[in-house]
Amino acid sequence: MLIHSLAMLLTVPFKNSAISVSDEGKGNVVVLLHGYLESLDIWDGFYERLTSRYRVVRIDIPGHGRSGVVAKIHTMDLMAEAVETVLQYLEIEKCVLVGHSMGGYVTLACLARFSKRLAGICLFHSSPFADTEEKRASRTKEIKLVEGGKLILICNTNIPNGFATDHLEKMADKLEFAKEVARRSTPEGVIAILEGMRSRPDRQELLKKNRLPVLFILGKKDNYISFDKLAPIAASFPHSTVSVLEESGHSGYFEEPEKSAGFILSFLDECYQ
């Protein structure tokens, strides 16, 4: 059974639809952006570690959670426009963005679109790379599966890969929670975001020119992102810090929540000092 937090959700108009948002805590702002097949609910049990010191805004990226589908292709730039719309609606002048996986791609699009609104960015199990040809082919395959009514198959395959292999049994409750969040995704929303991720640009040059603080949180046991490939590249960008979750796969907020929250809180203190 999926249990939601008791947070009051706001509805922010966007395009021909609306964005679902949670806004809790007081002080300087951190915005949490979830990943593919996720929703703002994925932060339940984690975001509360931040609200004692910061105002935490969680957003259902359009096409996921309770937010509607606004186009056939949800490009990362369009999703960045959605985030900016939320910031304007909530009258937030400055924030730190924390993007998990796909949310990190959106975060980088936000950096390109409205860097002056940002105090820093965190890429949480995410990278600045564009899709490889192999990955684009994989996304095309997923689109065809969704079009064929097999979204549940993708949820049951992808979500377990988000955990370190040795966590699957002992974190069965978290795994089931993540699966249930994924199953709430609509086929239209999943296809739109797959199209958007498949076509996103490489953002390495953006990070080379960036002057804001950047935190990479990497899982040593990540099944989706090669730690050995990304770690040295992430460390090479100006103003970047790499923090490593030794026991985590692609879901540090579940697998090592205390350590992950500690990394983020220290980064927020740095950005807002």
Tab-separated table of C-alpha atoms in Angstrom:
chain	number	residue	atom	x	y	z
A	1	MET	CA	0.000	0.000	0.000
A	2	LEU	CA	1.358	3.415	-0.949
A	3	ILE	CA	1.333	5.817	1.968
A	4	HIS	CA	1.760	9.477	1.125
A	5	SER	CA	3.161	12.085	3.457
A	6	LEU	CA	0.690	14.398	5.121
A	7	ALA	CA	2.107	17.385	3.241
A	8	MET	CA	-0.454	19.762	1.759
A	9	LEU	CA	-0.091	19.879	-1.999
A	10	LEU	CA	-0.415	23.000	-4.120
A	11	THR	CA	-1.541	23.170	-7.729
A	12	VAL	CA	0.391	25.535	-9.997
A	13	PRO	CA	-1.077	26.288	-13.458
A	14	PHE	CA	1.260	25.433	-16.338
A	15	LYS	CA	0.535	25.407	-20.064
A	16	ASN	CA	-2.700	23.486	-20.605
A	17	SER	CA	-2.413	21.627	-17.308
A	18	ALA	CA	-1.057	21.997	-13.758
A	19	ILE	CA	1.945	21.096	-11.609
A	20	SER	CA	1.617	19.462	-8.187
A	21	VAL	CA	3.903	20.949	-5.532
A	22	SER	CA	4.702	20.467	-1.849
A	23	ASP	CA	6.114	23.444	0.090
A	24	GLU	CA	7.239	22.934	3.697
A	25	GLY	CA	9.657	24.399	6.203
A	26	LYS	CA	11.077	27.907	6.518
A	27	GLY	CA	14.201	29.747	5.491
A	28	ASN	CA	16.398	29.460	2.433
A	29	VAL	CA	14.959	27.232	-0.268
A	30	VAL	CA	15.955	23.826	-1.608
A	31	VAL	CA	13.930	22.337	-4.469
A	32	LEU	CA	13.866	18.551	-4.858
A	33	LEU	CA	13.353	17.176	-8.374
A	34	HIS	CA	12.627	13.467	-8.680
A	35	GLY	CA	13.721	11.043	-11.376
A	36	TYR	CA	12.111	8.992	-14.133
A	37	LEU	CA	9.150	6.832	-12.999
A	38	GLU	CA	9.104	8.726	-9.722
A	39	SER	CA	7.106	11.539	-8.114
A	40	LEU	CA	7.512	13.958	-5.245
A	41	ASP	CA	6.361	11.099	-2.985
A	42	ILE	CA	9.719	9.380	-3.521
A	43	TRP	CA	11.238	11.909	-1.082
A	44	ASP	CA	8.855	10.885	1.731
A	45	GLY	CA	10.873	9.981	4.811
A	46	PHE	CA	13.880	11.870	3.430
A	47	TYR	CA	12.882	15.487	2.847
A	48	GLU	CA	11.872	15.838	6.507
A	49	ARG	CA	15.591	15.623	7.356
A	50	LEU	CA	15.998	18.996	5.630
A	51	THR	CA	12.938	20.944	6.808
A	52	SER	CA	14.326	21.672	10.291
A	53	ARG	CA	16.783	24.098	8.677
A	54	TYR	CA	15.462	24.853	5.189
A	55	ARG	CA	12.306	25.466	3.202
A	56	VAL	CA	11.832	22.371	1.047
A	57	VAL	CA	9.860	22.489	-2.186
A	58	ARG	CA	9.101	19.211	-3.947
A	59	ILE	CA	7.743	19.186	-7.484
A	60	ASP	CA	5.952	16.522	-9.511
A	61	ILE	CA	7.716	16.963	-12.848
A	62	PRO	CA	5.023	17.201	-15.579
A	63	GLY	CA	3.917	13.783	-16.762
A	64	HIS	CA	4.741	12.224	-13.393
A	65	GLY	CA	2.876	12.017	-10.108
A	66	ARG	CA	-0.133	14.325	-10.064
A	67	SER	CA	1.209	16.774	-12.658
A	68	GLY	CA	-0.329	16.670	-16.100
A	69	VAL	CA	1.154	16.013	-19.516
A	70	VAL	CA	1.769	19.286	-21.362
A	71	ALA	CA	3.307	18.197	-24.679
A	72	LYS	CA	4.086	15.127	-26.766
A	73	ILE	CA	7.752	15.579	-25.921
A	74	HIS	CA	8.762	16.767	-22.473
A	75	THR	CA	12.131	18.248	-23.313
A	76	MET	CA	14.421	19.102	-20.425
A	77	ASP	CA	14.103	22.776	-21.403
A	78	LEU	CA	10.307	22.542	-21.162
A	79	MET	CA	10.623	20.882	-17.750
A	80	ALA	CA	12.974	23.697	-16.688
A	81	GLU	CA	10.279	26.164	-17.727
A	82	ALA	CA	7.879	24.247	-15.476
A	83	VAL	CA	10.284	24.570	-12.536
A	84	GLU	CA	10.715	28.296	-13.195
A	85	THR	CA	6.929	28.681	-13.273
A	86	VAL	CA	6.712	27.093	-9.818
A	87	LEU	CA	9.426	29.395	-8.458
A	88	GLN	CA	7.613	32.435	-9.817
A	89	TYR	CA	4.277	31.229	-8.406
A	90	LEU	CA	5.822	30.718	-4.956
A	91	GLU	CA	7.720	34.028	-5.226
A	92	ILE	CA	11.068	32.289	-4.690
A	93	GLU	CA	13.930	34.509	-5.803
A	94	LYS	CA	16.787	32.124	-4.974
A	95	CYS	CA	17.055	28.379	-4.455
A	96	VAL	CA	19.318	25.354	-4.587
A	97	LEU	CA	18.143	22.603	-6.931
A	98	VAL	CA	18.668	18.950	-6.062
A	99	GLY	CA	17.902	16.697	-9.019
A	100	HIS	CA	17.771	12.926	-8.766
A	101	SER	CA	18.652	11.079	-11.987
A	102	MET	CA	16.301	12.583	-14.615
A	103	GLY	CA	15.717	15.432	-12.173
A	104	GLY	CA	19.408	16.173	-12.582
A	105	TYR	CA	18.925	16.583	-16.336
A	106	VAL	CA	16.149	19.064	-15.577
A	107	THR	CA	18.407	20.790	-13.041
A	108	LEU	CA	21.067	21.338	-15.709
A	109	ALA	CA	18.446	22.748	-18.073
A	110	CYS	CA	17.442	25.120	-15.258
A	111	LEU	CA	21.088	26.170	-14.870
A	112	ALA	CA	21.160	27.004	-18.571
A	113	ARG	CA	17.810	28.815	-18.426
A	114	PHE	CA	17.853	30.844	-15.181
A	115	SER	CA	21.195	30.580	-13.377
A	116	LYS	CA	20.622	33.902	-11.583
A	117	ARG	CA	17.829	32.293	-9.551
A	118	LEU	CA	20.168	29.554	-8.330
A	119	ALA	CA	22.503	29.494	-5.339
A	120	GLY	CA	23.842	26.072	-6.340
A	121	ILE	CA	22.890	22.722	-7.855
A	122	CYS	CA	23.179	19.112	-6.742
A	123	LEU	CA	23.215	16.213	-9.198
A	124	PHE	CA	22.054	13.252	-7.115
A	125	HIS	CA	22.872	10.039	-9.026
A	126	SER	CA	22.861	12.050	-12.245
A	127	SER	CA	25.281	13.167	-14.937
A	128	PRO	CA	25.774	15.896	-17.560
A	129	PHE	CA	26.157	13.385	-20.391
A	130	ALA	CA	23.774	13.045	-23.320
A	131	ASP	CA	22.379	9.588	-24.062
A	132	THR	CA	24.681	7.229	-25.920
A	133	GLU	CA	23.358	5.585	-29.078
A	134	GLU	CA	22.839	2.427	-27.053
A	135	LYS	CA	20.839	4.306	-24.427
A	136	ARG	CA	18.728	6.050	-27.082
A	137	ALA	CA	17.909	2.647	-28.546
A	138	SER	CA	16.926	1.442	-25.079
A	139	ARG	CA	14.583	4.408	-24.602
A	140	THR	CA	13.014	3.727	-28.011
A	141	LYS	CA	12.412	0.155	-26.898
A	142	GLU	CA	10.779	1.384	-23.687
A	143	ILE	CA	8.513	3.725	-25.647
A	144	LYS	CA	7.335	0.803	-27.778
A	145	LEU	CA	6.677	-1.260	-24.648
A	146	VAL	CA	4.606	1.533	-23.115
A	147	GLU	CA	2.694	1.983	-26.357
A	148	GLY	CA	2.018	-1.757	-26.237
A	149	GLY	CA	0.483	-1.485	-22.768
A	150	LYS	CA	3.476	-2.892	-20.895
A	151	LEU	CA	4.366	-0.021	-18.601
A	152	ILE	CA	4.104	-2.367	-15.620
A	153	LEU	CA	6.911	-4.470	-17.109
A	154	ILE	CA	9.196	-1.423	-17.241
A	155	CYS	CA	8.357	-0.529	-13.624
A	156	ASN	CA	9.095	-4.045	-12.404
A	157	THR	CA	12.397	-4.140	-14.295
A	158	ASN	CA	13.783	-0.627	-13.878
A	159	ILE	CA	12.990	0.029	-10.236
A	160	PRO	CA	14.983	-2.909	-8.770
A	161	ASN	CA	17.978	-1.789	-10.841
A	162	GLY	CA	17.846	1.480	-8.911
A	163	PHE	CA	19.065	-0.303	-5.787
A	164	ALA	CA	22.442	-1.848	-5.110
A	165	THR	CA	22.069	-5.585	-5.753
A	166	ASP	CA	22.845	-6.479	-2.139
A	167	HIS	CA	20.037	-4.174	-0.930
A	168	LEU	CA	17.157	-5.797	-2.805
A	169	GLU	CA	16.224	-8.257	-0.083
A	170	LYS	CA	16.785	-6.152	3.023
A	171	MET	CA	15.097	-3.096	1.485
A	172	ALA	CA	12.098	-4.964	0.076
A	173	ASP	CA	9.668	-2.452	1.625
A	174	LYS	CA	11.440	0.516	0.006
A	175	LEU	CA	11.589	-1.353	-3.289
A	176	GLU	CA	7.849	-2.015	-3.228
A	177	PHE	CA	7.173	1.622	-2.341
A	178	ALA	CA	9.249	2.778	-5.308
A	179	LYS	CA	7.481	0.305	-7.603
A	180	GLU	CA	4.095	1.550	-6.473
A	181	VAL	CA	5.099	5.165	-7.116
A	182	ALA	CA	6.242	4.132	-10.603
A	183	ARG	CA	2.984	2.314	-11.350
A	184	ARG	CA	1.073	5.559	-10.846
A	185	SER	CA	2.788	7.054	-13.902
A	186	THR	CA	0.630	7.514	-16.989
A	187	PRO	CA	1.686	6.024	-20.335
A	188	GLU	CA	1.452	9.463	-21.985
A	189	GLY	CA	3.674	11.034	-19.351
A	190	VAL	CA	6.263	8.266	-19.515
A	191	ILE	CA	6.481	8.448	-23.306
A	192	ALA	CA	6.784	12.249	-23.236
A	193	ILE	CA	9.679	12.186	-20.783
A	194	LEU	CA	11.432	9.294	-22.544
A	195	GLU	CA	11.329	11.338	-25.751
A	196	GLY	CA	12.720	14.318	-23.858
A	197	MET	CA	15.564	12.404	-22.217
A	198	ARG	CA	16.473	10.734	-25.497
A	199	SER	CA	16.928	14.108	-27.193
A	200	ARG	CA	18.627	16.044	-24.400
A	201	PRO	CA	21.997	17.697	-25.092
A	202	ASP	CA	25.320	17.050	-23.409
A	203	ARG	CA	25.819	19.625	-20.642
A	204	GLN	CA	29.547	19.249	-19.919
A	205	GLU	CA	30.438	22.584	-21.516
A	206	LEU	CA	27.789	24.266	-19.393
A	207	LEU	CA	29.423	22.928	-16.232
A	208	LYS	CA	32.882	23.945	-17.429
A	209	LYS	CA	31.686	27.563	-17.717
A	210	ASN	CA	29.508	27.480	-14.589
A	211	ARG	CA	30.439	29.579	-11.528
A	212	LEU	CA	27.921	28.223	-9.044
A	213	PRO	CA	28.657	25.523	-6.446
A	214	VAL	CA	27.903	22.031	-7.775
A	215	LEU	CA	27.555	18.881	-5.701
A	216	PHE	CA	27.652	15.427	-7.273
A	217	ILE	CA	26.339	12.635	-5.039
A	218	LEU	CA	27.428	9.322	-6.537
A	219	GLY	CA	26.591	5.755	-5.578
A	220	LYS	CA	29.570	3.413	-5.659
A	221	LYS	CA	27.233	0.523	-6.579
A	222	ASP	CA	25.078	2.390	-9.131
A	223	ASN	CA	23.720	0.069	-11.851
A	224	TYR	CA	22.750	2.972	-14.130
A	225	ILE	CA	25.742	5.305	-13.954
A	226	SER	CA	29.327	4.105	-14.079
A	227	PHE	CA	30.978	5.450	-10.947
A	228	ASP	CA	34.458	4.936	-12.380
A	229	LYS	CA	33.574	6.921	-15.509
A	230	LEU	CA	31.698	9.799	-13.905
A	231	ALA	CA	33.688	10.424	-10.701
A	232	PRO	CA	36.887	11.838	-12.285
A	233	ILE	CA	34.929	13.915	-14.817
A	234	ALA	CA	32.629	15.313	-12.111
A	235	ALA	CA	35.627	16.287	-9.993
A	236	SER	CA	37.203	18.145	-12.933
A	237	PHE	CA	34.448	20.775	-13.234
A	238	PRO	CA	35.079	24.180	-11.605
A	239	HIS	CA	33.370	24.687	-8.239
A	240	SER	CA	32.308	21.019	-8.058
A	241	THR	CA	32.410	18.649	-5.101
A	242	VAL	CA	31.997	14.888	-5.360
A	243	SER	CA	30.482	13.041	-2.408
A	244	VAL	CA	30.371	9.255	-2.497
A	245	LEU	CA	27.820	6.848	-1.039
A	246	GLU	CA	29.896	3.711	-0.634
A	247	GLU	CA	26.942	1.344	-0.129
A	248	SER	CA	24.370	2.882	-2.472
A	249	GLY	CA	23.187	2.149	-5.967
A	250	HIS	CA	20.971	4.741	-7.667
A	251	SER	CA	18.701	5.472	-4.673
A	252	GLY	CA	20.780	7.040	-1.920
A	253	TYR	CA	17.749	8.681	-0.289
A	254	PHE	CA	16.567	5.125	0.480
A	255	GLU	CA	19.868	3.288	0.789
A	256	GLU	CA	21.911	5.771	2.850
A	257	PRO	CA	19.462	8.507	3.861
A	258	GLU	CA	21.405	9.940	6.798
A	259	LYS	CA	24.609	10.243	4.816
A	260	SER	CA	22.799	11.641	1.763
A	261	ALA	CA	20.966	14.242	3.849
A	262	GLY	CA	24.231	15.157	5.544
A	263	PHE	CA	25.880	15.792	2.189
A	264	ILE	CA	22.963	17.957	1.055
A	265	LEU	CA	22.718	19.942	4.299
A	266	SER	CA	26.447	20.713	4.252
A	267	PHE	CA	26.126	21.803	0.623
A	268	LEU	CA	23.137	24.022	1.405
A	269	ASP	CA	25.088	25.668	4.217
A	270	GLU	CA	27.926	26.319	1.760
A	271	CYS	CA	25.620	27.763	-0.899
A	272	TYR	CA	23.841	30.082	1.526
A	273	GLN	CA	26.726	31.157	3.749
